[in-house]
Amino acid sequence: MRGEGLEAGRDFDLVLILSGGNALGAFQAGVYEALHEAGLEPDWIVGTSIGAINGALIAGTEPARRVEALRAFWRSPFDGGFGWTFASDTFRRTAAANWTVAVGRSGLFGPVLSGTAGPAIYETQQLRRTLLASVDFDRLNTGGCRYTATAVDLESGEDVAFDSAERRVEADHVRASAALPVLFPPVEIDGRWMVDGGVSANLALDPFFVTPPVRATFCIAVDLLPLAQRRPRTIGEAGSRMQDLLFAAQSRHALARWRDAYASHGEPGITFAKLTYARQEDEIVGKALDYSATTLETRWQRGRDEAESLLQAIRDGKLPLRGPGLRIHEG
C-alpha cells in the first residue's frame, strides 16, 4: 500500500513538528520510519529539544539513510538489568534511569567535572561532537527539507527560532534547543545565551502557523508528553505527572489559539494531525532519562504504530488531506 493516495502525485507539503521529551524521543523516530516507508519525506521540520535533534538527523541526512541515522543515534547496548536475568521490567527501567542520572548518556551529555560548562549538572559538548559526526549541516541548510530549531533567550525570555530558510543552522543551534536549564548549560549564540525551547513551548506550533502556507499542507505534530494519564499513586508519579501536565497544557492552549485564528481560513487547506505518545502506563518515574535498549525499542515501535494508524485513516478516507480550512485530528 506504499504511497497509495499519499506520495503518488503528491500535491501538498508535509511538515513535521517534533516536541521535546529527552529519551522519549525514540517515539518520534518510529513515527518517521513509518512515514519514510510510505514514501513520505518532510518538506519542513520544526523541532524542540530532542525533537530538534531528531529533526537535524532527518534533515541533515540523505533520504535513503535517514532511518539508519536515527537507528544509530537511538541504539543502546544497555538493557538496565546489569545482566540480572531475574530483574523485572520496572527494575530494569528504573536502573537505566538511575544510571543516566549518575553517568549521563554517552554521546549526549555527562556530569560536569569543572565549572567550564556553566551552571548545570551535565555538559553537552559530546552532543555537539555527535551532531558534527552524524549530521551533514550543508545538506540540512541547503537540501530539500527546511529545518527550524526553537530556543529561548535565557536573559530576555524571548522565543527564538533558528530557521534554515533565514540563516545557516549549525550544531550549537541544535544544542541550544536542547539546553534544559539546570540539567544542561545554556549555549551562547551570537552573544546571547540560549536554553531549551520547551521552556516556552514544548510543541512549537507558532513557527508553522504564524504564516499561512501558500500550498496545501499536511502537518504532523508529535507530542511526547500526554495531557491525559491515570491518577498518580506515589509522590514520584505525582512529580512526573506534574511535568507532563505543564508541558502538555502548553500544547493544548497553543493549538486552541491557532484553531481560533484559522477559523475563517480557506485555501490552501491545512490538515493538522497531532500524534501523542499516550500509552505510558508502563513508563517509570524518571522516564525521560531511561535510555535502556528494550525501552527505546518499545517507544520506537509505538511511534511507528501510531503513524501507521494515521496513514491508514488517510487511505480509508477518514482523514482528507485536501479541502479548504484547518482540519484538526488528534490521535
JSON list of C-alpha atoms in Angstrom, two decimals, residues 230-243 284-286:
[
{"chain": "A", "resi": 230, "resn": "ARG", "atom": "CA", "xyz": [-4.12, 7.83, 35.14]},
{"chain": "A", "resi": 231, "resn": "ARG", "atom": "CA", "xyz": [-4.08, 9.35, 38.63]},
{"chain": "A", "resi": 232, "resn": "PRO", "atom": "CA", "xyz": [-0.62, 9.19, 40.28]},
{"chain": "A", "resi": 233, "resn": "ARG", "atom": "CA", "xyz": [-0.19, 6.73, 43.17]},
{"chain": "A", "resi": 234, "resn": "THR", "atom": "CA", "xyz": [3.11, 7.93, 44.64]},
{"chain": "A", "resi": 235, "resn": "ILE", "atom": "CA", "xyz": [4.95, 11.20, 45.23]},
{"chain": "A", "resi": 236, "resn": "GLY", "atom": "CA", "xyz": [7.33, 10.32, 42.41]},
{"chain": "A", "resi": 237, "resn": "GLU", "atom": "CA", "xyz": [4.48, 9.65, 40.00]},
{"chain": "A", "resi": 238, "resn": "ALA", "atom": "CA", "xyz": [2.85, 12.93, 41.06]},
{"chain": "A", "resi": 239, "resn": "GLY", "atom": "CA", "xyz": [6.02, 14.82, 40.20]},
{"chain": "A", "resi": 240, "resn": "SER", "atom": "CA", "xyz": [6.27, 13.10, 36.84]},
{"chain": "A", "resi": 241, "resn": "ARG", "atom": "CA", "xyz": [2.59, 13.81, 36.14]},
{"chain": "A", "resi": 242, "resn": "MET", "atom": "CA", "xyz": [3.03, 17.47, 37.03]},
{"chain": "A", "resi": 243, "resn": "GLN", "atom": "CA", "xyz": [5.79, 17.73, 34.41]},
{"chain": "A", "resi": 284, "resn": "ILE", "atom": "CA", "xyz": [8.55, 4.85, 35.18]},
{"chain": "A", "resi": 285, "resn": "VAL", "atom": "CA", "xyz": [9.24, 7.94, 37.22]},
{"chain": "A", "resi": 286, "resn": "GLY", "atom": "CA", "xyz": [12.27, 9.43, 35.51]}
]
